[in-house]
Amino acid sequence: MFVRQIGYVGIGDRWQEITQTAANKIIVFVLTQDLAYSSKIMQVEEAERISHQVFDLFQPHCKFFTNAEFVNNYSAMIAWDSLTPATFDTGVIFVTETQMGILWVNDED
């Protein structure tokens, strides 16, 4: 429901709950590499700084969800349920008792 309210397509029960560690690795991955060609687009240090800033916005006991499957310690995406019309899209949904947030990226081939 949340993603539909912001103009994306819902994927129902296909959301995958992930750990905070996995969420951090996914955020760093999507900020540092282009999804279509794996080209470097940001330094890892900058992506980690942004990731920490996003995590700081959410209180403890946060749950994390994604739409994709990753391999190689979250350095490559192998499957996903698209939320957007883009060729590739993924990210992390943050959910607490009082907050919801999304860090999402998309890319074209």
Short mmCIF file of N, CA, C and O in Angstrom, two decimals:
data_model
loop_
_atom_site.label_atom_id
_atom_site.label_comp_id
_atom_site.label_asym_id
_atom_site.label_seq_id
_atom_site.Cartn_x
_atom_site.Cartn_y
_atom_site.Cartn_z
N MET A 1 0.82 -1.19 0.00
CA MET A 1 0.00 0.00 0.00
C MET A 1 0.87 1.26 0.00
O MET A 1 0.61 2.17 -0.74
N PHE A 2 1.90 1.28 0.83
CA PHE A 2 2.77 2.45 0.93
C PHE A 2 3.37 2.81 -0.43
O PHE A 2 3.35 3.96 -0.83
N VAL A 3 3.89 1.83 -1.15
CA VAL A 3 4.54 2.14 -2.44
C VAL A 3 3.52 2.62 -3.46
O VAL A 3 3.85 3.46 -4.31
N ARG A 4 2.31 2.14 -3.41
CA ARG A 4 1.28 2.63 -4.34
C ARG A 4 0.94 4.08 -4.05
O ARG A 4 0.66 4.85 -4.97
N GLN A 5 0.98 4.47 -2.79
CA GLN A 5 0.67 5.85 -2.43
C GLN A 5 1.71 6.83 -2.98
O GLN A 5 1.41 8.00 -3.16
N ILE A 6 2.91 6.34 -3.26
CA ILE A 6 3.94 7.24 -3.81
C ILE A 6 4.14 7.00 -5.31
O ILE A 6 5.14 7.41 -5.88
N GLY A 7 3.18 6.31 -5.94
CA GLY A 7 3.20 6.16 -7.38
C GLY A 7 3.89 4.93 -7.94
O GLY A 7 4.05 4.81 -9.15
N TYR A 8 4.28 4.00 -7.08
CA TYR A 8 4.91 2.77 -7.54
C TYR A 8 3.90 1.64 -7.58
O TYR A 8 2.80 1.76 -7.07
N VAL A 9 4.29 0.52 -8.17
CA VAL A 9 3.44 -0.67 -8.25
C VAL A 9 3.68 -1.51 -7.00
O VAL A 9 4.83 -1.74 -6.61
N GLY A 10 2.62 -1.98 -6.38
CA GLY A 10 2.76 -2.85 -5.21
C GLY A 10 3.17 -4.25 -5.63
O GLY A 10 2.83 -4.71 -6.72
N ILE A 11 3.92 -4.94 -4.79
CA ILE A 11 4.32 -6.32 -5.10
C ILE A 11 3.76 -7.31 -4.07
O ILE A 11 4.17 -8.46 -4.02
N GLY A 12 2.84 -6.85 -3.25
CA GLY A 12 2.13 -7.75 -2.33
C GLY A 12 3.05 -8.49 -1.37
O GLY A 12 3.88 -7.88 -0.70
N ASP A 13 2.91 -9.82 -1.35
CA ASP A 13 3.67 -10.62 -0.39
C ASP A 13 5.05 -11.02 -0.90
O ASP A 13 5.73 -11.83 -0.29
N ARG A 14 5.49 -10.43 -1.99
CA ARG A 14 6.82 -10.76 -2.53
C ARG A 14 7.94 -9.90 -1.93
O ARG A 14 9.10 -10.05 -2.31
N TRP A 15 7.63 -9.04 -0.98
CA TRP A 15 8.68 -8.30 -0.28
C TRP A 15 9.53 -9.27 0.51
O TRP A 15 9.02 -10.20 1.11
N GLN A 16 10.82 -9.03 0.53
CA GLN A 16 11.73 -9.86 1.31
C GLN A 16 12.21 -9.06 2.52
O GLN A 16 12.79 -7.99 2.36
N GLU A 17 11.95 -9.58 3.71
CA GLU A 17 12.47 -8.92 4.90
C GLU A 17 13.96 -9.24 5.01
O GLU A 17 14.38 -10.37 4.79
N ILE A 18 14.74 -8.22 5.31
CA ILE A 18 16.20 -8.35 5.38
C ILE A 18 16.71 -7.76 6.69
O ILE A 18 15.98 -7.05 7.37
N THR A 19 17.94 -8.07 7.01
CA THR A 19 18.56 -7.53 8.22
C THR A 19 19.05 -6.10 7.97
O THR A 19 19.15 -5.65 6.83
N GLN A 20 19.38 -5.41 9.05
CA GLN A 20 19.94 -4.07 8.92
C GLN A 20 21.27 -4.12 8.18
O GLN A 20 21.55 -3.25 7.36
N THR A 21 22.07 -5.14 8.43
CA THR A 21 23.34 -5.28 7.72
C THR A 21 23.11 -5.42 6.23
O THR A 21 23.78 -4.77 5.42
N ALA A 22 22.16 -6.26 5.85
CA ALA A 22 21.83 -6.43 4.43
C ALA A 22 21.31 -5.12 3.84
O ALA A 22 21.68 -4.75 2.72
N ALA A 23 20.44 -4.43 4.58
CA ALA A 23 19.91 -3.15 4.09
C ALA A 23 21.03 -2.16 3.84
O ALA A 23 21.04 -1.47 2.81
N ASN A 24 21.99 -2.09 4.73
CA ASN A 24 23.12 -1.19 4.55
C ASN A 24 23.92 -1.56 3.30
O ASN A 24 24.28 -0.70 2.50
N LYS A 25 24.18 -2.84 3.12
CA LYS A 25 24.95 -3.29 1.95
C LYS A 25 24.20 -3.00 0.66
O LYS A 25 24.81 -2.61 -0.35
N ILE A 26 22.89 -3.16 0.66
CA ILE A 26 22.09 -2.86 -0.54
C ILE A 26 22.16 -1.38 -0.85
O ILE A 26 22.35 -0.98 -2.00
N ILE A 27 22.01 -0.54 0.16
CA ILE A 27 22.07 0.90 -0.06
C ILE A 27 23.42 1.30 -0.63
O ILE A 27 23.51 2.07 -1.60
N VAL A 28 24.48 0.80 -0.05
CA VAL A 28 25.82 1.13 -0.56
C VAL A 28 25.96 0.63 -2.00
O VAL A 28 26.47 1.36 -2.87
N PHE A 29 25.47 -0.56 -2.28
CA PHE A 29 25.54 -1.10 -3.65
C PHE A 29 24.81 -0.19 -4.63
O PHE A 29 25.36 0.19 -5.67
N VAL A 30 23.56 0.16 -4.34
CA VAL A 30 22.78 0.93 -5.32
C VAL A 30 23.27 2.36 -5.47
O VAL A 30 23.02 2.99 -6.50
N LEU A 31 23.96 2.88 -4.47
CA LEU A 31 24.50 4.23 -4.59
C LEU A 31 25.86 4.27 -5.28
O LEU A 31 26.25 5.30 -5.82
N THR A 32 26.57 3.17 -5.27
CA THR A 32 27.92 3.17 -5.85
C THR A 32 27.99 2.61 -7.27
O THR A 32 28.98 2.84 -7.96
N GLN A 33 26.97 1.86 -7.69
CA GLN A 33 27.03 1.23 -9.02
C GLN A 33 25.75 1.47 -9.79
O GLN A 33 24.66 1.37 -9.24
N ASP A 34 25.91 1.71 -11.05
CA ASP A 34 24.78 1.78 -11.97
C ASP A 34 24.20 0.37 -12.09
O ASP A 34 24.94 -0.61 -12.17
N LEU A 35 22.89 0.22 -12.02
CA LEU A 35 22.27 -1.11 -12.02
C LEU A 35 22.37 -1.82 -13.36
O LEU A 35 22.42 -3.04 -13.42
N ALA A 36 22.39 -1.07 -14.45
CA ALA A 36 22.41 -1.69 -15.77
C ALA A 36 23.78 -2.23 -16.16
O ALA A 36 23.88 -3.32 -16.70
N TYR A 37 24.84 -1.47 -15.88
CA TYR A 37 26.17 -1.85 -16.36
C TYR A 37 27.22 -2.00 -15.26
O TYR A 37 28.38 -2.20 -15.56
N SER A 38 26.83 -1.82 -14.03
CA SER A 38 27.75 -1.90 -12.88
C SER A 38 28.86 -0.86 -12.95
O SER A 38 29.93 -1.05 -12.37
N SER A 39 28.62 0.23 -13.64
CA SER A 39 29.60 1.32 -13.68
C SER A 39 29.62 2.04 -12.34
O SER A 39 28.58 2.22 -11.71
N LYS A 40 30.80 2.45 -11.92
CA LYS A 40 30.93 3.16 -10.65
C LYS A 40 30.35 4.56 -10.79
O LYS A 40 30.69 5.29 -11.72
N ILE A 41 29.47 4.93 -9.86
CA ILE A 41 28.84 6.25 -9.92
C ILE A 41 29.05 7.09 -8.65
O ILE A 41 28.74 8.27 -8.65
N MET A 42 29.58 6.46 -7.60
CA MET A 42 29.83 7.18 -6.35
C MET A 42 30.89 6.42 -5.57
O MET A 42 30.97 5.19 -5.65
N GLN A 43 31.68 7.14 -4.80
CA GLN A 43 32.67 6.52 -3.94
C GLN A 43 31.97 5.78 -2.79
O GLN A 43 30.94 6.23 -2.28
N VAL A 44 32.53 4.66 -2.39
CA VAL A 44 31.96 3.85 -1.30
C VAL A 44 31.83 4.67 -0.02
O VAL A 44 30.80 4.59 0.67
N GLU A 45 32.80 5.47 0.29
CA GLU A 45 32.77 6.27 1.52
C GLU A 45 31.57 7.22 1.54
O GLU A 45 30.92 7.40 2.57
N GLU A 46 31.29 7.84 0.42
CA GLU A 46 30.15 8.75 0.33
C GLU A 46 28.84 7.98 0.46
O GLU A 46 27.92 8.41 1.15
N ALA A 47 28.75 6.82 -0.18
CA ALA A 47 27.55 5.99 -0.07
C ALA A 47 27.33 5.52 1.37
O ALA A 47 26.20 5.51 1.86
N GLU A 48 28.39 5.14 2.06
CA GLU A 48 28.27 4.73 3.46
C GLU A 48 27.81 5.88 4.33
O GLU A 48 27.00 5.69 5.24
N ARG A 49 28.30 7.08 4.06
CA ARG A 49 27.88 8.26 4.83
C ARG A 49 26.38 8.50 4.63
O ARG A 49 25.64 8.72 5.59
N ILE A 50 25.92 8.43 3.39
CA ILE A 50 24.50 8.61 3.11
C ILE A 50 23.67 7.52 3.78
O ILE A 50 22.63 7.79 4.39
N SER A 51 24.13 6.28 3.70
CA SER A 51 23.42 5.17 4.33
C SER A 51 23.27 5.40 5.82
O SER A 51 22.17 5.23 6.37
N HIS A 52 24.33 5.80 6.48
CA HIS A 52 24.25 6.07 7.92
C HIS A 52 23.27 7.19 8.23
O HIS A 52 22.54 7.13 9.22
N GLN A 53 23.25 8.21 7.39
CA GLN A 53 22.31 9.32 7.59
C GLN A 53 20.86 8.83 7.47
O GLN A 53 19.99 9.24 8.24
N VAL A 54 20.59 7.96 6.51
CA VAL A 54 19.25 7.43 6.34
C VAL A 54 18.86 6.58 7.56
O VAL A 54 17.76 6.73 8.11
N PHE A 55 19.75 5.70 8.00
CA PHE A 55 19.46 4.86 9.18
C PHE A 55 19.20 5.71 10.41
O PHE A 55 18.37 5.35 11.25
N ASP A 56 19.88 6.84 10.53
CA ASP A 56 19.69 7.72 11.68
C ASP A 56 18.28 8.32 11.73
O ASP A 56 17.85 8.79 12.79
N LEU A 57 17.58 8.32 10.61
CA LEU A 57 16.24 8.89 10.57
C LEU A 57 15.19 7.98 11.20
O LEU A 57 14.08 8.42 11.50
N PHE A 58 15.54 6.72 11.38
CA PHE A 58 14.57 5.75 11.87
C PHE A 58 14.97 5.24 13.24
O PHE A 58 16.12 4.93 13.49
N GLN A 59 13.96 5.17 14.11
CA GLN A 59 14.19 4.75 15.49
C GLN A 59 14.59 3.28 15.56
O GLN A 59 14.46 2.56 14.59
N PRO A 60 15.04 2.85 16.72
CA PRO A 60 15.35 1.42 16.88
C PRO A 60 14.13 0.56 16.58
O PRO A 60 13.01 1.04 16.55
N HIS A 61 14.36 -0.71 16.40
CA HIS A 61 13.32 -1.70 16.11
C HIS A 61 12.72 -1.51 14.72
O HIS A 61 11.54 -1.77 14.51
N CYS A 62 13.54 -1.07 13.81
CA CYS A 62 13.11 -0.89 12.43
C CYS A 62 13.17 -2.23 11.70
O CYS A 62 14.04 -3.06 11.96
N LYS A 63 12.22 -2.45 10.79
CA LYS A 63 12.27 -3.60 9.90
C LYS A 63 12.64 -3.10 8.52
O LYS A 63 12.34 -1.96 8.16
N PHE A 64 13.27 -3.97 7.74
CA PHE A 64 13.79 -3.59 6.43
C PHE A 64 13.30 -4.58 5.39
O PHE A 64 13.28 -5.79 5.64
N PHE A 65 12.93 -4.08 4.22
CA PHE A 65 12.42 -4.91 3.15
C PHE A 65 13.02 -4.49 1.81
O PHE A 65 13.35 -3.31 1.63
N THR A 66 13.13 -5.44 0.90
CA THR A 66 13.59 -5.15 -0.45
C THR A 66 12.79 -5.99 -1.43
O THR A 66 12.08 -6.93 -1.03
N ASN A 67 12.94 -5.68 -2.69
CA ASN A 67 12.22 -6.39 -3.75
C ASN A 67 13.12 -7.33 -4.54
O ASN A 67 12.69 -7.94 -5.51
N ALA A 68 14.39 -7.44 -4.16
CA ALA A 68 15.36 -8.13 -5.02
C ALA A 68 16.13 -9.22 -4.29
O ALA A 68 16.15 -9.28 -3.07
N GLU A 69 16.77 -10.05 -5.11
CA GLU A 69 17.72 -11.05 -4.62
C GLU A 69 19.11 -10.62 -5.06
O GLU A 69 19.31 -10.20 -6.20
N PHE A 70 20.06 -10.74 -4.15
CA PHE A 70 21.42 -10.29 -4.41
C PHE A 70 22.40 -11.45 -4.22
O PHE A 70 22.11 -12.41 -3.52
N VAL A 71 23.55 -11.33 -4.86
CA VAL A 71 24.62 -12.32 -4.73
C VAL A 71 25.93 -11.59 -4.46
O VAL A 71 26.00 -10.37 -4.52
N ASN A 72 26.96 -12.39 -4.20
CA ASN A 72 28.31 -11.85 -3.99
C ASN A 72 28.35 -10.77 -2.92
O ASN A 72 28.84 -9.67 -3.14
N ASN A 73 27.79 -11.10 -1.75
CA ASN A 73 27.79 -10.18 -0.62
C ASN A 73 27.13 -8.84 -0.98
O ASN A 73 27.63 -7.78 -0.68
N TYR A 74 25.98 -8.93 -1.65
CA TYR A 74 25.20 -7.76 -2.05
C TYR A 74 25.93 -6.84 -3.03
O TYR A 74 25.73 -5.64 -3.04
N SER A 75 26.73 -7.44 -3.91
CA SER A 75 27.41 -6.63 -4.92
C SER A 75 26.82 -6.83 -6.31
O SER A 75 27.30 -6.26 -7.28
N ALA A 76 25.77 -7.64 -6.42
CA ALA A 76 25.09 -7.84 -7.69
C ALA A 76 23.64 -8.26 -7.43
O ALA A 76 23.37 -9.02 -6.50
N MET A 77 22.76 -7.79 -8.27
CA MET A 77 21.33 -8.13 -8.17
C MET A 77 21.02 -9.15 -9.25
O MET A 77 21.38 -8.96 -10.41
N ILE A 78 20.35 -10.26 -8.86
CA ILE A 78 20.08 -11.30 -9.86
C ILE A 78 18.60 -11.45 -10.21
O ILE A 78 18.27 -12.01 -11.25
N ALA A 79 17.72 -10.96 -9.36
CA ALA A 79 16.29 -11.04 -9.63
C ALA A 79 15.58 -9.97 -8.82
O ALA A 79 16.05 -9.59 -7.75
N TRP A 80 14.43 -9.50 -9.33
CA TRP A 80 13.69 -8.47 -8.61
C TRP A 80 12.27 -8.41 -9.14
O TRP A 80 11.98 -8.86 -10.24
N ASP A 81 11.39 -7.86 -8.32
CA ASP A 81 10.02 -7.54 -8.70
C ASP A 81 9.96 -6.02 -8.84
O ASP A 81 10.08 -5.31 -7.85
N SER A 82 9.80 -5.55 -10.06
CA SER A 82 9.85 -4.10 -10.31
C SER A 82 8.69 -3.35 -9.68
O SER A 82 7.55 -3.82 -9.69
N LEU A 83 9.01 -2.19 -9.16
CA LEU A 83 8.01 -1.27 -8.64
C LEU A 83 7.75 -0.13 -9.61
O LEU A 83 6.78 0.59 -9.47
N THR A 84 8.66 0.05 -10.56
CA THR A 84 8.60 1.16 -11.49
C THR A 84 8.61 0.63 -12.92
O THR A 84 8.92 -0.55 -13.14
N PRO A 85 8.34 1.48 -13.91
CA PRO A 85 8.43 1.05 -15.30
C PRO A 85 9.88 0.91 -15.80
O PRO A 85 10.10 0.43 -16.91
N ALA A 86 10.85 1.28 -14.99
CA ALA A 86 12.25 1.21 -15.39
C ALA A 86 12.70 -0.23 -15.59
O ALA A 86 12.12 -1.17 -15.03
N THR A 87 13.75 -0.41 -16.37
CA THR A 87 14.30 -1.74 -16.62
C THR A 87 14.77 -2.38 -15.33
O THR A 87 14.56 -3.57 -15.09
N PHE A 88 15.43 -1.61 -14.47
CA PHE A 88 15.96 -2.09 -13.19
C PHE A 88 15.47 -1.16 -12.09
O PHE A 88 15.45 0.06 -12.26
N ASP A 89 15.09 -1.71 -10.94
CA ASP A 89 14.83 -0.89 -9.77
C ASP A 89 14.95 -1.73 -8.51
O ASP A 89 14.61 -2.91 -8.50
N THR A 90 15.48 -1.12 -7.49
CA THR A 90 15.60 -1.78 -6.19
C THR A 90 15.93 -0.75 -5.12
O THR A 90 16.22 0.41 -5.42
N GLY A 91 15.92 -1.20 -3.90
CA GLY A 91 16.25 -0.34 -2.77
C GLY A 91 15.80 -0.99 -1.48
O GLY A 91 15.67 -2.20 -1.40
N VAL A 92 15.55 -0.14 -0.50
CA VAL A 92 15.18 -0.62 0.84
C VAL A 92 13.98 0.19 1.33
O VAL A 92 13.94 1.41 1.18
N ILE A 93 13.03 -0.53 1.91
CA ILE A 93 11.90 0.08 2.61
C ILE A 93 12.18 -0.04 4.11
O ILE A 93 12.61 -1.09 4.58
N PHE A 94 11.96 1.04 4.83
CA PHE A 94 12.17 1.10 6.28
C PHE A 94 10.80 1.18 6.94
O PHE A 94 9.97 2.01 6.53
N VAL A 95 10.56 0.37 7.96
CA VAL A 95 9.27 0.37 8.63
C VAL A 95 9.49 0.29 10.15
O VAL A 95 10.13 -0.63 10.64
N THR A 96 8.95 1.27 10.86
CA THR A 96 8.90 1.23 12.32
C THR A 96 7.44 1.30 12.73
O THR A 96 6.55 1.36 11.88
N GLU A 97 7.18 1.33 14.02
CA GLU A 97 5.79 1.45 14.48
C GLU A 97 5.16 2.76 14.06
O GLU A 97 3.94 2.85 13.90
N THR A 98 5.97 3.81 13.87
CA THR A 98 5.42 5.14 13.58
C THR A 98 5.92 5.74 12.27
O THR A 98 5.49 6.84 11.92
N GLN A 99 6.85 5.08 11.59
CA GLN A 99 7.44 5.66 10.39
C GLN A 99 7.56 4.63 9.27
O GLN A 99 7.71 3.44 9.52
N MET A 100 7.55 5.16 8.04
CA MET A 100 7.89 4.36 6.86
C MET A 100 8.76 5.24 5.98
O MET A 100 8.54 6.45 5.90
N GLY A 101 9.72 4.62 5.33
CA GLY A 101 10.57 5.37 4.42
C GLY A 101 11.07 4.47 3.32
O GLY A 101 10.99 3.23 3.41
N ILE A 102 11.59 5.08 2.28
CA ILE A 102 12.07 4.33 1.14
C ILE A 102 13.30 5.00 0.56
O ILE A 102 13.35 6.23 0.46
N LEU A 103 14.28 4.20 0.26
CA LEU A 103 15.44 4.64 -0.52
C LEU A 103 15.43 3.75 -1.75
O LEU A 103 15.66 2.54 -1.64
N TRP A 104 15.09 4.32 -2.90
CA TRP A 104 14.87 3.54 -4.10
C TRP A 104 15.62 4.14 -5.27
O TRP A 104 15.72 5.35 -5.39
N VAL A 105 16.14 3.28 -6.13
CA VAL A 105 16.82 3.73 -7.35
C VAL A 105 16.27 2.94 -8.53
O VAL A 105 15.77 1.83 -8.37
N ASN A 106 16.34 3.53 -9.71
CA ASN A 106 16.01 2.80 -10.93
C ASN A 106 16.99 3.17 -12.01
O ASN A 106 17.68 4.19 -11.91
N ASP A 107 17.08 2.32 -13.01
CA ASP A 107 18.06 2.52 -14.08
C ASP A 107 17.51 1.91 -15.36
O ASP A 107 16.67 1.00 -15.31
N GLU A 108 17.96 2.39 -16.48
CA GLU A 108 17.57 1.88 -17.79
C GLU A 108 18.76 1.26 -18.46
O GLU A 108 19.89 1.69 -18.30
N ASP A 109 18.47 0.25 -19.25
CA ASP A 109 19.49 -0.44 -20.02
C ASP A 109 19.80 0.34 -21.29
O ASP A 109 19.02 0.96 -21.89
#
